[in-house]
PDB file of C-alpha atoms in Angstrom:
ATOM      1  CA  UNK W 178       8.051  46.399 -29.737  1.00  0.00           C
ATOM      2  CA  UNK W 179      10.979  48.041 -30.842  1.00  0.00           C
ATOM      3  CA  UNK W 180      14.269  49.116 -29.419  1.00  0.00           C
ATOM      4  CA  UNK W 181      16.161  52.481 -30.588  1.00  0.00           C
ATOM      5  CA  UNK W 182      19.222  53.705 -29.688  1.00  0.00           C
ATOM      6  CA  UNK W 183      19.143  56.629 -27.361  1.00  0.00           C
ATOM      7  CA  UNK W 184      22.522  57.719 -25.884  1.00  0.00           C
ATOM      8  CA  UNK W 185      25.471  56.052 -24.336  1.00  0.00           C
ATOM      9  CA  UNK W 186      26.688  56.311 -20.848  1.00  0.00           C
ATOM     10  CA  UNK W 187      29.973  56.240 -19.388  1.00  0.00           C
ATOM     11  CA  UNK W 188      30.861  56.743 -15.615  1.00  0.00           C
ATOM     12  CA  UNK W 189      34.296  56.579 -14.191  1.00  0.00           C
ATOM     13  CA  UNK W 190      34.397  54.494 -10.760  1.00  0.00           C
ATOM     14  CA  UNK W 191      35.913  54.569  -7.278  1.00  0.00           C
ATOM     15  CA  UNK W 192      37.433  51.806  -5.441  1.00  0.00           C
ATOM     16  CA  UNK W 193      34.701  50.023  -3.876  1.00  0.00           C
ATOM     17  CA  UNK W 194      33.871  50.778   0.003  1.00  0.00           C
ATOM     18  CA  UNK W 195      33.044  47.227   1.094  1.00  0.00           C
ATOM     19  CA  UNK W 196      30.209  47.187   3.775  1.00  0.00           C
ATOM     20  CA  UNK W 197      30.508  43.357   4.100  1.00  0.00           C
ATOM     21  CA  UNK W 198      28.775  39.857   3.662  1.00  0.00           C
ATOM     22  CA  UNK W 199      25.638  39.646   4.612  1.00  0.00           C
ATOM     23  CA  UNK W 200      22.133  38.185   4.307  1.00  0.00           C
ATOM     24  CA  UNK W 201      22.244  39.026   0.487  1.00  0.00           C
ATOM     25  CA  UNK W 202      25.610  38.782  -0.381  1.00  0.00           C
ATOM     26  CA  UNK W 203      28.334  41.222  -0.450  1.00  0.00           C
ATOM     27  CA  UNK W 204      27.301  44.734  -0.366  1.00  0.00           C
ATOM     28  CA  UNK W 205      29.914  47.393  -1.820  1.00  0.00           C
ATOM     29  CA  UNK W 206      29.200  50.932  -2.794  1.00  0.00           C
ATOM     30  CA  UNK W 207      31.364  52.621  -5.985  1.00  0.00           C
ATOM     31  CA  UNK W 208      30.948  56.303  -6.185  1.00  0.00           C
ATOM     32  CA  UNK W 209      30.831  57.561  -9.921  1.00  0.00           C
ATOM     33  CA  UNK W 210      33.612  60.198 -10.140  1.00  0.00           C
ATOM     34  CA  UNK W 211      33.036  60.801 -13.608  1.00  0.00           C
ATOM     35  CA  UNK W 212      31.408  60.162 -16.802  1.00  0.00           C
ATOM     36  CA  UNK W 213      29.735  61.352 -19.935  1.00  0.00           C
ATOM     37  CA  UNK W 214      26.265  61.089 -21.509  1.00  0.00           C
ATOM     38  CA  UNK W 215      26.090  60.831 -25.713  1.00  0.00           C
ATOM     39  CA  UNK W 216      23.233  61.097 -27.998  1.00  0.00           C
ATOM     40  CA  UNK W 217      21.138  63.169 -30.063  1.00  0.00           C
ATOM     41  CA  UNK W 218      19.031  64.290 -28.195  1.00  0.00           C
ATOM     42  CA  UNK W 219      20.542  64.156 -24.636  1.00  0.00           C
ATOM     43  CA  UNK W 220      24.390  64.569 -23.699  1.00  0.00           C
ATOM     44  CA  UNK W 221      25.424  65.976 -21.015  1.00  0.00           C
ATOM     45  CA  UNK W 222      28.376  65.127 -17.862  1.00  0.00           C
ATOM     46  CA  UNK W 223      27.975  62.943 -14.553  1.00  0.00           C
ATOM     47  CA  UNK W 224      27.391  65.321 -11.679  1.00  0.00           C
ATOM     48  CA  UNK W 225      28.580  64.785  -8.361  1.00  0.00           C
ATOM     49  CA  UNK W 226      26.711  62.528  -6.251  1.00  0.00           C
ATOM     50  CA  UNK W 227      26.070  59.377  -7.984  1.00  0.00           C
ATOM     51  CA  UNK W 228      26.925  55.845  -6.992  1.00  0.00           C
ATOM     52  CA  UNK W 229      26.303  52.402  -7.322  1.00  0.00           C
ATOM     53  CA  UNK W 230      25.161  50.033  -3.830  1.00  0.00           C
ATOM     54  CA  UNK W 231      26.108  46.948  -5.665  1.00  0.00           C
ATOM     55  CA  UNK W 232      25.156  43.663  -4.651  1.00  0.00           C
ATOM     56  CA  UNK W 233      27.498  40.649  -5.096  1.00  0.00           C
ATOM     57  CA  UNK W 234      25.896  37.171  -4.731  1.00  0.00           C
ATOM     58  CA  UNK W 235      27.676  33.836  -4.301  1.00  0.00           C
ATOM     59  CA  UNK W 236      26.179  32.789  -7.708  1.00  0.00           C
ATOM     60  CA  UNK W 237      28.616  34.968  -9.769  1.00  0.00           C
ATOM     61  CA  UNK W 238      25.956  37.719 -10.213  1.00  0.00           C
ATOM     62  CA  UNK W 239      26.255  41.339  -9.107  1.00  0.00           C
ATOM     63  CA  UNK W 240      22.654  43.334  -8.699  1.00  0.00           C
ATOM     64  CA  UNK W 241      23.016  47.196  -9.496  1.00  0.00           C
ATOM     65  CA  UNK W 242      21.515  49.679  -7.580  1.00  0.00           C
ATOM     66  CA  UNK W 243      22.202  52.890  -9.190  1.00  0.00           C
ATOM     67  CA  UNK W 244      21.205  56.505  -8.435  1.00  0.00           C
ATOM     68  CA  UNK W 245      22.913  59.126 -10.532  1.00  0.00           C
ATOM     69  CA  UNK W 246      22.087  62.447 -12.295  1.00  0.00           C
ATOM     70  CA  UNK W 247      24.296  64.132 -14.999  1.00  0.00           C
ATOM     71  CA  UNK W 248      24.226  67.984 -16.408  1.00  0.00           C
ATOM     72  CA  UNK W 249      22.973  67.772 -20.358  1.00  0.00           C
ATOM     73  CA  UNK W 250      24.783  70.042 -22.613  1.00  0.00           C
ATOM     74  CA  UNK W 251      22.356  72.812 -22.374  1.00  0.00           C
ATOM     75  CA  UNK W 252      21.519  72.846 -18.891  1.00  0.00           C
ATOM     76  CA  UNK W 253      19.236  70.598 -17.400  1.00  0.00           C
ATOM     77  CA  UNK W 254      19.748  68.279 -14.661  1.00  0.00           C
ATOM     78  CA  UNK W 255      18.627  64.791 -15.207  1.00  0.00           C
ATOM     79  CA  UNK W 256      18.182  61.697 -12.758  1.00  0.00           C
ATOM     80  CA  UNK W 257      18.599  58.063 -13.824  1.00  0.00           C
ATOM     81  CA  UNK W 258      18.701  55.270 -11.295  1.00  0.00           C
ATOM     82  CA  UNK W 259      18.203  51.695 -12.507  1.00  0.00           C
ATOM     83  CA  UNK W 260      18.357  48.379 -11.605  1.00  0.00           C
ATOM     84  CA  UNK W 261      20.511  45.769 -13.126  1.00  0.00           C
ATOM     85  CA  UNK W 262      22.317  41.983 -13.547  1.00  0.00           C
ATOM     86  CA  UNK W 263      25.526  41.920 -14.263  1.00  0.00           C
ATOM     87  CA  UNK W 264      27.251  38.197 -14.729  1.00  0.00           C
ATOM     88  CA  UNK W 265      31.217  38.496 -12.853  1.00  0.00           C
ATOM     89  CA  UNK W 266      33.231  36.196 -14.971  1.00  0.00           C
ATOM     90  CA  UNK W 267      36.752  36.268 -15.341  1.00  0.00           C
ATOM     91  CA  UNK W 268      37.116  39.230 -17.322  1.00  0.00           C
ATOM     92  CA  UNK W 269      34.974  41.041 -15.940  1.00  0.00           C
ATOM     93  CA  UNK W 270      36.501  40.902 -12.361  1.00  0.00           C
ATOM     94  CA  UNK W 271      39.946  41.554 -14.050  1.00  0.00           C
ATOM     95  CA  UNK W 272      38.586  44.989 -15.129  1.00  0.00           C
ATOM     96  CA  UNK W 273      37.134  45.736 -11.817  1.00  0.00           C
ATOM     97  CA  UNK W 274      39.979  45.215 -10.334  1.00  0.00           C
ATOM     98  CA  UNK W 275      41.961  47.201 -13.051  1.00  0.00           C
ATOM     99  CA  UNK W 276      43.632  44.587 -14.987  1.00  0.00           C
ATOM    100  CA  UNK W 277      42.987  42.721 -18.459  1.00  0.00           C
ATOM    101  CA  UNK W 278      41.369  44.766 -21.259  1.00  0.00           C
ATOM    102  CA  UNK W 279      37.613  44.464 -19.804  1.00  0.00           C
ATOM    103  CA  UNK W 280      34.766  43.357 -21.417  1.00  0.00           C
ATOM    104  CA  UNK W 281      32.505  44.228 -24.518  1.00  0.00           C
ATOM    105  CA  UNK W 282      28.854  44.186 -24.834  1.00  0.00           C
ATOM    106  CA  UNK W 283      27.464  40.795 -25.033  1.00  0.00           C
ATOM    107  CA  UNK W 284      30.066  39.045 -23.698  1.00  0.00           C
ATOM    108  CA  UNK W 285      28.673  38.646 -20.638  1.00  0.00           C
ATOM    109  CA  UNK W 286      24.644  39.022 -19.046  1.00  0.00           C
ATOM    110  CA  UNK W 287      24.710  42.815 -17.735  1.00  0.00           C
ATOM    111  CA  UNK W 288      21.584  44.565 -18.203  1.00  0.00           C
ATOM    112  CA  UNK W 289      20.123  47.498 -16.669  1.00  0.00           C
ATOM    113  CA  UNK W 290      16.545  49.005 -16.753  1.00  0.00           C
ATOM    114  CA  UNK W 291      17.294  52.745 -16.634  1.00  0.00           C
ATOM    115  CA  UNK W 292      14.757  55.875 -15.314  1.00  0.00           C
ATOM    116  CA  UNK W 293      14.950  58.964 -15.985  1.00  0.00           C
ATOM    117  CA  UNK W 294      13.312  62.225 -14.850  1.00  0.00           C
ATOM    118  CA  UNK W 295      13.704  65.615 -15.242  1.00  0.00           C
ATOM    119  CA  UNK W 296      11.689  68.910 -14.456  1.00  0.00           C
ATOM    120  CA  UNK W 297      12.931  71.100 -17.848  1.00  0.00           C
ATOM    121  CA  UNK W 298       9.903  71.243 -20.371  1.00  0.00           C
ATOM    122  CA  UNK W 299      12.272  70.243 -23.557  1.00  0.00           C
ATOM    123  CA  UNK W 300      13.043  66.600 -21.750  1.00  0.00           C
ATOM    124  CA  UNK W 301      10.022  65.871 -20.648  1.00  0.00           C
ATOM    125  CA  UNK W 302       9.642  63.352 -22.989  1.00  0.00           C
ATOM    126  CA  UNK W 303      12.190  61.139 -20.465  1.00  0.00           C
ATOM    127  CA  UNK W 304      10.105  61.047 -17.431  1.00  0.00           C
ATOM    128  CA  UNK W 305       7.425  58.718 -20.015  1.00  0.00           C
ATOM    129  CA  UNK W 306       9.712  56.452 -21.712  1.00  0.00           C
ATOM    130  CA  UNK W 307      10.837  53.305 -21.047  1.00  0.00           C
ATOM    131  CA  UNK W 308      14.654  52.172 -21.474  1.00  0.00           C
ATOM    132  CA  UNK W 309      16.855  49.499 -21.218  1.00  0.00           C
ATOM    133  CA  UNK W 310      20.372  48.982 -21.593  1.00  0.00           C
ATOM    134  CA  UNK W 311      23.393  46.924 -22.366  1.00  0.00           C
ATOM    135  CA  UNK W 312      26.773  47.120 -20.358  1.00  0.00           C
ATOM    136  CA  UNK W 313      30.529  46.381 -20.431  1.00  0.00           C
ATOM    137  CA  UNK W 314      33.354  46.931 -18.196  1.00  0.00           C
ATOM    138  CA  UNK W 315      36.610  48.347 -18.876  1.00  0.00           C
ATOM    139  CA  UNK W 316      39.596  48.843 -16.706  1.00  0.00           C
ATOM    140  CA  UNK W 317      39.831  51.995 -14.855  1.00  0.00           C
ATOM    141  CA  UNK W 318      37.203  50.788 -13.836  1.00  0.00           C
ATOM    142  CA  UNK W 319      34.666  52.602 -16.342  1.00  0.00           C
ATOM    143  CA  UNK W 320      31.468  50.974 -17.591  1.00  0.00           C
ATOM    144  CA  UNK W 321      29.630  51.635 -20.809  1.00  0.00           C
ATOM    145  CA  UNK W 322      26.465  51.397 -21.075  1.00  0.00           C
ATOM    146  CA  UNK W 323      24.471  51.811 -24.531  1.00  0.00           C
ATOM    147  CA  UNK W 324      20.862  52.690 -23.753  1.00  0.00           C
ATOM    148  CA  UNK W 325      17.725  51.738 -25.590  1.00  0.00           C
ATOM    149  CA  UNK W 326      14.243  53.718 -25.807  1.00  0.00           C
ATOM    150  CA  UNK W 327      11.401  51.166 -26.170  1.00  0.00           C
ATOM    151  CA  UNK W 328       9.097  51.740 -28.829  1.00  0.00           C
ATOM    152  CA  UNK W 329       6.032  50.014 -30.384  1.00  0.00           C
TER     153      UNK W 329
END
């Protein structure tokens, strides 16, 4: 198994509406007002619509549950939701809350397991691939994500 690069992802994020604690943790939703999509063969802009219901849990870990769709380039409309770990440490949390210089990939556990779909003929190709990706926050905040297409 193999992983090759596929495009990056960037989405711009808004404060966090905080449902509250409960059984799970601390549930807070972050609407993506913004973001870009770069690679050779897809790139495109976030669309409207896309958000994070993020799960914080007491052991410094925050589950992603993300639902988003961006406009390629040439003008499709694709959907990616994924599920993901991302560890909260110090750095972290100061770019979330929009101070420090954020983090870089690998310096903390965030992961995501991306899905895409999409109806146009010429990215069909998406809706039977697997991907995974890597993350980082920076302030703003804006993550980064640089996504993988598992191969054999």
């Amino acid at each position: 198994m193999k992983l090759e690069p596929e495009f990056s992802y960037t989405a711009e994020l808004a404060e966090p509406q905080i449902v509250g604690p409960g059984p799970y943790g601390l549930r807070q939703v972050l609407a993506v007002t913004g973001g870009k999509v770069t690679g050779n063969r897809i790139s495109g802009t976030a669309a409207p619509g896309g958000g994070d219901w993020l799960l914080a849990g007491d052991d410094g870990y925050g589950r992603l549950d993300v639902r988003a769709q961006f406009y390629t380039d040439d003008g499709a409309v694709i959907y990616m939701s994924y599920q993901g770990l991302v560890e909260v440490n110090e750095a972290a949390a100061g770019a979330l809350g929009g101070v420090g210089s954020g983090t870089d990939f690998g310096d903390h556990y965030f992961v995501t397991t991306p899905r895409l779909e999409c109806g146009d003929p010429k990215y069909a190709w998406v809706n039977q691939t697997i991907f995974v990706g890597q993350g980082r926050i920076q302030p703003g905040p804006v993550v980064e994500f640089q996504v993988f297409r598992v191969t054999l």
